[in-house]
mmCIF file of C-alpha atoms in Angstrom:
data_model
loop_
_atom_site.group_PDB
_atom_site.id
_atom_site.type_symbol
_atom_site.label_atom_id
_atom_site.label_comp_id
_atom_site.label_asym_id
_atom_site.label_seq_id
_atom_site.Cartn_x
_atom_site.Cartn_y
_atom_site.Cartn_z
ATOM 1 C CA MET A 184 93.878 175.867 89.824
ATOM 2 C CA ALA A 185 95.891 177.068 86.840
ATOM 3 C CA PRO A 186 97.039 174.995 84.390
ATOM 4 C CA VAL A 187 100.069 173.922 82.939
ATOM 5 C CA LEU A 188 102.116 175.480 80.130
ATOM 6 C CA THR A 189 104.764 173.069 77.804
ATOM 7 C CA ASP A 190 105.468 174.006 74.671
ATOM 8 C CA VAL A 191 105.998 171.252 72.295
ATOM 9 C CA ASN A 192 107.376 171.495 68.995
ATOM 10 C CA SER A 193 105.184 171.365 66.197
ATOM 11 C CA THR A 194 107.189 169.202 63.499
ATOM 12 C CA SER A 195 105.952 166.313 63.549
ATOM 13 C CA THR A 196 107.920 162.838 61.739
ATOM 14 C CA THR A 197 104.471 160.114 62.157
ATOM 15 C CA PRO A 198 103.706 158.525 59.715
ATOM 16 C CA GLY A 199 100.720 159.013 57.017
ATOM 17 C CA PRO A 200 96.790 158.177 59.032
ATOM 18 C CA THR A 201 96.666 154.208 57.375
ATOM 19 C CA GLY A 202 99.534 153.760 55.762
ATOM 20 C CA THR A 203 103.316 151.654 55.528
ATOM 21 C CA GLY A 204 105.423 155.481 54.453
ATOM 22 C CA PRO A 205 104.940 159.285 55.489
ATOM 23 C CA ASP A 206 102.462 160.014 51.173
ATOM 24 C CA GLY A 207 100.091 158.388 53.506
ATOM 25 C CA GLY A 208 100.016 154.508 51.733
ATOM 26 C CA ASP A 209 96.768 152.972 51.526
ATOM 27 C CA PRO A 210 93.696 152.942 53.791
ATOM 28 C CA THR A 211 94.714 149.413 56.190
ATOM 29 C CA VAL A 212 90.561 150.823 57.976
ATOM 30 C CA ASP A 213 87.541 150.642 55.242
ATOM 31 C CA PRO A 214 85.607 154.186 56.778
ATOM 32 C CA ASN A 215 82.310 152.033 54.962
ATOM 33 C CA ARG A 216 82.791 149.471 57.848
ATOM 34 C CA VAL A 217 80.374 151.449 60.625
ATOM 35 C CA GLY A 218 79.040 150.352 63.658
ATOM 36 C CA SER A 219 75.642 151.331 65.155
ATOM 37 C CA ALA A 220 75.046 151.655 68.894
ATOM 38 C CA PRO A 221 71.487 151.758 70.794
ATOM 39 C CA VAL A 222 70.765 154.950 72.723
ATOM 40 C CA ASP A 223 68.358 154.280 75.761
ATOM 41 C CA GLY A 224 64.581 156.598 74.201
ATOM 42 C CA ARG A 225 67.074 157.859 70.923
ATOM 43 C CA ALA A 226 68.004 156.840 67.334
ATOM 44 C CA SER A 227 71.010 155.528 67.228
ATOM 45 C CA VAL A 228 74.827 156.722 66.482
ATOM 46 C CA ALA A 229 78.004 155.177 63.816
ATOM 47 C CA TYR A 230 80.810 154.521 64.755
ATOM 48 C CA ALA A 231 84.258 153.771 63.854
ATOM 49 C CA GLU A 232 87.595 151.792 64.685
ATOM 50 C CA TYR A 233 90.282 152.666 64.122
ATOM 51 C CA GLY A 234 93.927 151.609 65.377
ATOM 52 C CA ASP A 235 95.134 148.563 67.860
ATOM 53 C CA PRO A 236 92.063 146.662 66.978
ATOM 54 C CA ASP A 237 93.408 144.904 71.056
ATOM 55 C CA GLY A 238 94.688 147.909 72.198
ATOM 56 C CA ALA A 239 93.385 150.895 75.514
ATOM 57 C CA PRO A 240 90.441 152.905 73.712
ATOM 58 C CA ALA A 241 89.718 156.169 73.037
ATOM 59 C CA VAL A 242 87.024 157.002 71.547
ATOM 60 C CA PHE A 243 87.350 159.961 69.206
ATOM 61 C CA LEU A 244 85.148 162.748 68.794
ATOM 62 C CA HIS A 245 85.660 164.447 65.006
ATOM 63 C CA GLY A 246 84.908 169.000 65.102
ATOM 64 C CA THR A 247 82.014 171.094 63.376
ATOM 65 C CA PRO A 248 81.203 170.217 61.763
ATOM 66 C CA GLY A 249 83.016 166.620 60.699
ATOM 67 C CA SER A 250 82.650 162.635 60.858
ATOM 68 C CA ARG A 251 84.109 159.611 61.609
ATOM 69 C CA ARG A 252 87.005 159.813 58.982
ATOM 70 C CA LEU A 253 89.044 162.117 60.486
ATOM 71 C CA ALA A 254 90.124 159.472 62.264
ATOM 72 C CA ALA A 255 92.431 157.978 60.217
ATOM 73 C CA LEU A 256 94.271 160.041 60.411
ATOM 74 C CA TYR A 257 95.649 158.513 63.834
ATOM 75 C CA ASP A 258 94.978 155.058 62.618
ATOM 76 C CA GLY A 259 98.695 154.038 61.527
ATOM 77 C CA GLU A 260 99.850 155.950 64.919
ATOM 78 C CA ALA A 261 97.052 154.783 66.908
ATOM 79 C CA ARG A 262 98.228 150.795 65.618
ATOM 80 C CA ALA A 263 102.096 152.361 66.490
ATOM 81 C CA SER A 264 100.832 153.088 69.928
ATOM 82 C CA GLY A 265 98.303 150.342 71.221
ATOM 83 C CA VAL A 266 95.710 152.507 71.315
ATOM 84 C CA ARG A 267 92.285 151.157 69.873
ATOM 85 C CA LEU A 268 90.387 153.497 68.101
ATOM 86 C CA LEU A 269 85.903 154.661 68.421
ATOM 87 C CA SER A 270 85.286 157.420 66.241
ATOM 88 C CA ILE A 271 82.087 158.705 66.511
ATOM 89 C CA ASP A 272 79.441 160.233 64.215
ATOM 90 C CA ARG A 273 77.399 162.495 66.563
ATOM 91 C CA PRO A 274 74.161 162.816 66.384
ATOM 92 C CA GLY A 275 73.421 164.350 63.383
ATOM 93 C CA TYR A 276 76.400 163.325 61.363
ATOM 94 C CA GLY A 277 77.934 160.654 58.760
ATOM 95 C CA ARG A 278 75.706 157.985 58.927
ATOM 96 C CA SER A 279 74.258 158.635 62.281
ATOM 97 C CA PRO A 280 70.172 160.347 62.397
ATOM 98 C CA PRO A 281 70.117 163.419 64.280
ATOM 99 C CA TRP A 282 68.371 164.116 67.844
ATOM 100 C CA PRO A 283 66.244 166.437 67.875
ATOM 101 C CA GLY A 284 66.904 169.221 70.851
ATOM 102 C CA ARG A 285 70.139 167.915 71.249
ATOM 103 C CA SER A 286 72.574 169.586 73.347
ATOM 104 C CA LEU A 287 76.138 169.729 74.863
ATOM 105 C CA SER A 288 74.429 167.648 77.751
ATOM 106 C CA ALA A 289 73.900 164.815 75.357
ATOM 107 C CA ALA A 290 77.231 163.885 74.458
ATOM 108 C CA GLY A 291 76.895 161.509 78.141
ATOM 109 C CA GLU A 292 74.904 159.548 76.637
ATOM 110 C CA PHE A 293 75.960 159.061 73.024
ATOM 111 C CA VAL A 294 79.110 158.595 74.548
ATOM 112 C CA ALA A 295 78.169 155.691 77.180
ATOM 113 C CA ALA A 296 76.182 154.562 74.124
ATOM 114 C CA VAL A 297 79.423 153.450 72.002
ATOM 115 C CA LEU A 298 81.482 152.181 75.149
ATOM 116 C CA ASP A 299 78.695 149.793 75.770
ATOM 117 C CA GLU A 300 78.262 148.196 72.145
ATOM 118 C CA ALA A 301 82.282 148.479 72.279
ATOM 119 C CA GLY A 302 82.218 145.977 75.128
ATOM 120 C CA VAL A 303 83.981 148.839 76.732
ATOM 121 C CA ASP A 304 84.216 150.247 80.544
ATOM 122 C CA ARG A 305 86.055 152.983 80.564
ATOM 123 C CA ALA A 306 88.206 154.686 78.117
ATOM 124 C CA GLY A 307 89.727 157.204 77.571
ATOM 125 C CA LEU A 308 89.214 160.737 75.102
ATOM 126 C CA ILE A 309 90.500 162.560 72.078
ATOM 127 C CA ALA A 310 88.879 165.347 70.738
ATOM 128 C CA PHE A 311 89.114 167.841 67.925
ATOM 129 C CA SER A 312 88.334 171.736 67.597
ATOM 130 C CA GLY A 313 84.130 171.018 67.766
ATOM 131 C CA GLY A 314 84.290 167.712 69.578
ATOM 132 C CA GLY A 315 86.282 169.690 72.807
ATOM 133 C CA PRO A 316 83.473 171.020 74.453
ATOM 134 C CA GLN A 317 81.142 166.953 73.251
ATOM 135 C CA ALA A 318 84.549 166.076 75.396
ATOM 136 C CA LEU A 319 83.842 168.221 78.250
ATOM 137 C CA ALA A 320 80.300 167.681 78.229
ATOM 138 C CA ALA A 321 80.784 163.801 78.603
ATOM 139 C CA ALA A 322 83.550 164.185 80.685
ATOM 140 C CA ALA A 323 81.304 166.142 83.373
ATOM 141 C CA THR A 324 78.074 164.041 82.735
ATOM 142 C CA VAL A 325 79.364 160.371 83.146
ATOM 143 C CA GLY A 326 83.179 160.870 83.973
ATOM 144 C CA ASP A 327 83.157 157.259 85.617
ATOM 145 C CA ARG A 328 83.487 155.729 81.843
ATOM 146 C CA VAL A 329 85.890 158.620 80.772
ATOM 147 C CA ASP A 330 89.728 158.253 81.813
ATOM 148 C CA GLU A 331 91.628 160.840 80.624
ATOM 149 C CA VAL A 332 90.858 163.837 78.225
ATOM 150 C CA ASP A 333 92.552 165.324 75.666
ATOM 151 C CA VAL A 334 90.927 167.890 74.066
ATOM 152 C CA ILE A 335 93.189 169.404 71.294
ATOM 153 C CA GLY A 336 92.466 172.877 69.521
ATOM 154 C CA GLY A 337 89.064 172.879 71.263
ATOM 155 C CA ALA A 338 86.670 175.561 70.934
ATOM 156 C CA VAL A 339 85.878 177.167 74.389
ATOM 157 C CA PRO A 340 83.074 178.297 75.876
ATOM 158 C CA VAL A 341 81.617 181.840 74.666
ATOM 159 C CA GLU A 342 82.568 183.923 77.924
ATOM 160 C CA LEU A 343 86.237 182.742 78.098
ATOM 161 C CA ALA A 344 86.301 182.798 74.153
ATOM 162 C CA GLU A 345 88.181 185.916 72.253
ATOM 163 C CA GLY A 346 89.252 187.072 68.505
ATOM 164 C CA VAL A 347 87.127 184.411 67.365
ATOM 165 C CA ALA A 348 86.919 184.524 64.031
ATOM 166 C CA THR A 349 84.046 186.029 62.014
ATOM 167 C CA PRO A 350 83.134 182.806 59.693
ATOM 168 C CA VAL A 351 82.755 180.878 62.999
ATOM 169 C CA ARG A 352 80.454 183.630 64.764
ATOM 170 C CA ALA A 353 78.571 184.128 61.518
ATOM 171 C CA LEU A 354 77.302 180.660 61.519
ATOM 172 C CA ARG A 355 75.911 180.330 65.021
ATOM 173 C CA TRP A 356 74.042 183.840 65.042
ATOM 174 C CA LEU A 357 72.815 182.153 61.636
ATOM 175 C CA ALA A 358 72.570 179.124 63.130
ATOM 176 C CA THR A 359 70.572 180.087 66.079
ATOM 177 C CA ARG A 360 68.563 182.688 63.911
ATOM 178 C CA ALA A 361 67.803 181.383 61.009
ATOM 179 C CA PRO A 362 69.427 177.589 60.714
ATOM 180 C CA ARG A 363 67.213 176.107 57.719
ATOM 181 C CA LEU A 364 69.998 179.433 56.204
ATOM 182 C CA CYS A 365 72.829 177.940 58.058
ATOM 183 C CA GLY A 366 71.439 174.640 57.412
ATOM 184 C CA GLY A 367 71.796 175.596 53.408
ATOM 185 C CA LEU A 368 74.857 177.412 53.332
ATOM 186 C CA LEU A 369 76.877 174.739 54.786
ATOM 187 C CA ARG A 370 75.118 171.641 52.559
ATOM 188 C CA GLY A 371 76.503 174.169 49.954
ATOM 189 C CA GLN A 372 80.029 173.901 51.105
ATOM 190 C CA SER A 373 79.411 170.451 50.967
ATOM 191 C CA TRP A 374 78.757 170.307 47.139
ATOM 192 C CA VAL A 375 82.115 172.310 46.784
ATOM 193 C CA ALA A 376 83.843 170.188 48.184
ATOM 194 C CA ALA A 377 82.713 167.263 46.393
ATOM 195 C CA ARG A 378 84.276 168.156 43.478
ATOM 196 C CA ALA A 379 87.248 170.823 44.894
ATOM 197 C CA PRO A 380 90.179 170.316 44.745
ATOM 198 C CA PRO A 381 91.246 169.037 49.625
ATOM 199 C CA SER A 382 92.621 172.036 49.052
ATOM 200 C CA VAL A 383 89.800 174.238 49.888
ATOM 201 C CA VAL A 384 88.750 173.058 52.503
ATOM 202 C CA LEU A 385 91.517 172.377 54.145
ATOM 203 C CA SER A 386 91.678 176.717 53.609
ATOM 204 C CA GLN A 387 89.110 176.532 56.808
ATOM 205 C CA TYR A 388 91.508 175.392 58.603
ATOM 206 C CA SER A 389 94.449 176.016 58.846
ATOM 207 C CA ASP A 390 96.208 179.471 57.108
ATOM 208 C CA ASP A 391 98.432 177.695 54.397
ATOM 209 C CA GLY A 392 96.130 175.538 53.331
ATOM 210 C CA ALA A 393 98.488 172.608 54.611
ATOM 211 C CA SER A 394 99.794 172.320 57.883
ATOM 212 C CA GLY A 395 102.192 170.253 57.038
ATOM 213 C CA CYS A 396 99.761 167.621 55.558
ATOM 214 C CA THR A 397 100.764 164.830 53.477
ATOM 215 C CA PRO A 398 98.112 164.381 49.795
ATOM 216 C CA ARG A 399 96.829 161.152 51.349
ATOM 217 C CA GLU A 400 95.702 163.042 54.922
ATOM 218 C CA ARG A 401 94.783 166.430 53.141
ATOM 219 C CA THR A 402 91.965 163.774 51.291
ATOM 220 C CA VAL A 403 91.028 162.341 54.926
ATOM 221 C CA VAL A 404 90.600 166.008 55.783
ATOM 222 C CA ALA A 405 88.489 166.447 52.520
ATOM 223 C CA GLU A 406 86.282 163.385 52.955
ATOM 224 C CA ASP A 407 85.888 163.917 56.581
ATOM 225 C CA PHE A 408 84.265 166.815 55.560
ATOM 226 C CA VAL A 409 81.702 165.502 53.410
ATOM 227 C CA GLU A 410 80.390 162.478 54.655
ATOM 228 C CA ALA A 411 79.658 165.558 57.208
ATOM 229 C CA PHE A 412 76.732 165.831 55.307
ATOM 230 C CA ASP A 413 75.811 162.768 54.590
ATOM 231 C CA GLY A 414 73.015 162.955 55.972
ATOM 232 C CA GLY A 415 71.906 167.054 55.882
ATOM 233 C CA ALA A 416 73.800 169.677 57.990
ATOM 234 C CA HIS A 417 71.450 169.185 61.176
ATOM 235 C CA GLY A 418 74.376 167.867 63.359
ATOM 236 C CA ALA A 419 76.854 170.440 62.470
ATOM 237 C CA VAL A 420 73.094 173.658 62.862
ATOM 238 C CA THR A 421 73.261 171.710 66.081
ATOM 239 C CA GLU A 422 75.964 172.634 67.504
ATOM 240 C CA LEU A 423 77.302 175.975 66.289
ATOM 241 C CA ALA A 424 73.466 176.315 68.508
ATOM 242 C CA ALA A 425 74.833 174.995 71.767
ATOM 243 C CA THR A 426 77.924 176.585 71.301
ATOM 244 C CA ALA A 427 77.128 180.036 71.013
ATOM 245 C CA SER A 428 75.540 180.873 74.177
ATOM 246 C CA GLN A 429 76.791 179.952 77.579
ATOM 247 C CA TRP A 430 76.576 176.262 77.856
ATOM 248 C CA ASP A 431 74.256 173.782 79.154
ATOM 249 C CA VAL A 432 76.881 171.854 82.094
ATOM 250 C CA SER A 433 80.199 173.912 83.372
ATOM 251 C CA VAL A 434 83.372 173.024 82.877
ATOM 252 C CA ASP A 435 83.249 173.362 86.794
ATOM 253 C CA ALA A 436 81.670 169.800 87.163
ATOM 254 C CA VAL A 437 84.940 168.067 84.984
ATOM 255 C CA GLU A 438 86.790 165.686 87.552
ATOM 256 C CA ARG A 439 88.987 163.673 84.562
ATOM 257 C CA PRO A 440 92.409 165.583 83.804
ATOM 258 C CA VAL A 441 92.217 167.101 80.953
ATOM 259 C CA ARG A 442 94.980 168.122 78.689
ATOM 260 C CA LEU A 443 94.231 170.907 76.717
ATOM 261 C CA TRP A 444 96.868 170.587 73.188
ATOM 262 C CA HIS A 445 96.728 173.994 71.219
ATOM 263 C CA GLY A 446 98.496 175.295 68.524
ATOM 264 C CA THR A 447 100.043 179.292 69.497
ATOM 265 C CA ALA A 448 98.906 180.109 65.505
ATOM 266 C CA ASP A 449 95.857 179.599 65.683
ATOM 267 C CA THR A 450 93.543 181.489 63.924
ATOM 268 C CA ASN A 451 90.632 179.806 63.794
ATOM 269 C CA VAL A 452 90.810 179.073 68.489
ATOM 270 C CA PRO A 453 93.188 182.057 69.945
ATOM 271 C CA ILE A 454 94.966 179.940 72.647
ATOM 272 C CA ALA A 455 94.546 182.737 74.953
ATOM 273 C CA GLY A 456 90.736 181.131 75.622
ATOM 274 C CA ALA A 457 92.238 177.929 75.691
ATOM 275 C CA GLU A 458 94.074 179.674 78.439
ATOM 276 C CA ARG A 459 91.251 181.084 80.720
ATOM 277 C CA LEU A 460 89.419 177.299 79.846
ATOM 278 C CA GLY A 461 92.477 175.789 81.473
ATOM 279 C CA GLU A 462 92.137 178.035 84.625
ATOM 280 C CA ARG A 463 89.247 176.849 84.524
ATOM 281 C CA ILE A 464 89.757 173.316 84.178
ATOM 282 C CA ARG A 465 90.083 171.074 88.319
ATOM 283 C CA ASN A 466 93.042 169.588 86.850
ATOM 284 C CA GLY A 467 93.961 171.127 83.022
ATOM 285 C CA THR A 468 96.628 171.161 81.958
ATOM 286 C CA VAL A 469 97.580 173.284 78.409
ATOM 287 C CA GLU A 470 100.353 171.850 75.785
ATOM 288 C CA ARG A 471 101.214 174.705 74.223
ATOM 289 C CA VAL A 472 102.012 173.071 70.591
ATOM 290 C CA ALA A 473 105.167 175.665 69.119
ATOM 291 C CA GLY A 474 103.938 177.569 66.022
ATOM 292 C CA ALA A 475 100.914 175.627 65.136
ATOM 293 C CA ASP A 476 97.750 176.575 63.855
ATOM 294 C CA HIS A 477 93.797 174.503 63.614
ATOM 295 C CA LEU A 478 94.974 171.699 61.510
ATOM 296 C CA GLY A 479 98.117 171.907 62.617
ATOM 297 C CA THR A 480 98.032 170.943 65.955
ATOM 298 C CA LEU A 481 95.835 168.078 65.154
ATOM 299 C CA VAL A 482 98.365 166.787 63.015
ATOM 300 C CA ALA A 483 101.887 167.810 64.707
ATOM 301 C CA VAL A 484 100.833 166.635 68.680
ATOM 302 C CA ARG A 485 99.291 162.426 67.018
ATOM 303 C CA SER A 486 102.603 161.487 68.905
ATOM 304 C CA ALA A 487 101.948 162.075 72.372
ATOM 305 C CA VAL A 488 98.632 161.982 73.086
ATOM 306 C CA LEU A 489 98.653 159.027 71.604
ATOM 307 C CA GLY A 490 101.108 158.300 74.156
ATOM 308 C CA ARG A 491 99.245 160.120 76.961
ATOM 309 C CA GLN A 492 96.557 158.190 76.169
ATOM 310 C CA ARG A 493 97.847 154.410 75.691
ATOM 311 C CA ARG A 494 98.685 154.452 79.882
#
């Protein structure tokens, strides 16, 4: 079906991710309080909870690279909106050990495992950037456990992509041809990020190094990047390689409603690819976020995304 195109204003007045005021305030969630969900025949996956513990459940899937900590950006609004966020460290990121040979089709396994551990039958999915393919794979493989899907600035299949950022192309090439070198480069970036101001990390996602983020939000984004490599670079290298060629899960198998939120100024993942993806997904809708870049879209659509997930 043709996607429904909706323009969304990129201005956000949502309070900070974990605080009591617009500057972000003090955290209300300890990101070090991490649960563990066992997966049959595999190592466990780690996850943390944000938002309203009694709210409508939604699984949060970070970018590539990333970690459970990114959901802190949505914590305050999730509490206000009545949404319970289950934020996963995908295998090989943060506190989750790697799964050798993991492909996109495995996404449904760890999403279902976290839902089982959290006592949830069905949940929505919220995914950012490189988490987009994971969300679509989960919706395709364990659709009976998934409600609605919100993908924000999501990566698209290579055959639909247009104008992929040079650093992304380079990392995918390295991940498939020289994975150890790719991992070393990523670990080096993490080492620098842990010692540099947050603007160094934000520059990878934002044209102006800020995207309208508060100081606390900038810190969350930087901490998320560093945490991604807490156990090594295996998760990022695995996912970069998995998305460098044709996905092993077809988006044609996705039957759940999918909203693709995408900034018109996103240079990491240009919007043309998202529009093509929206045409491929049976119940796909493209929500255009006017003037927003990659990270700016994630911040701008908080209220709208969580409002949809709450219903």
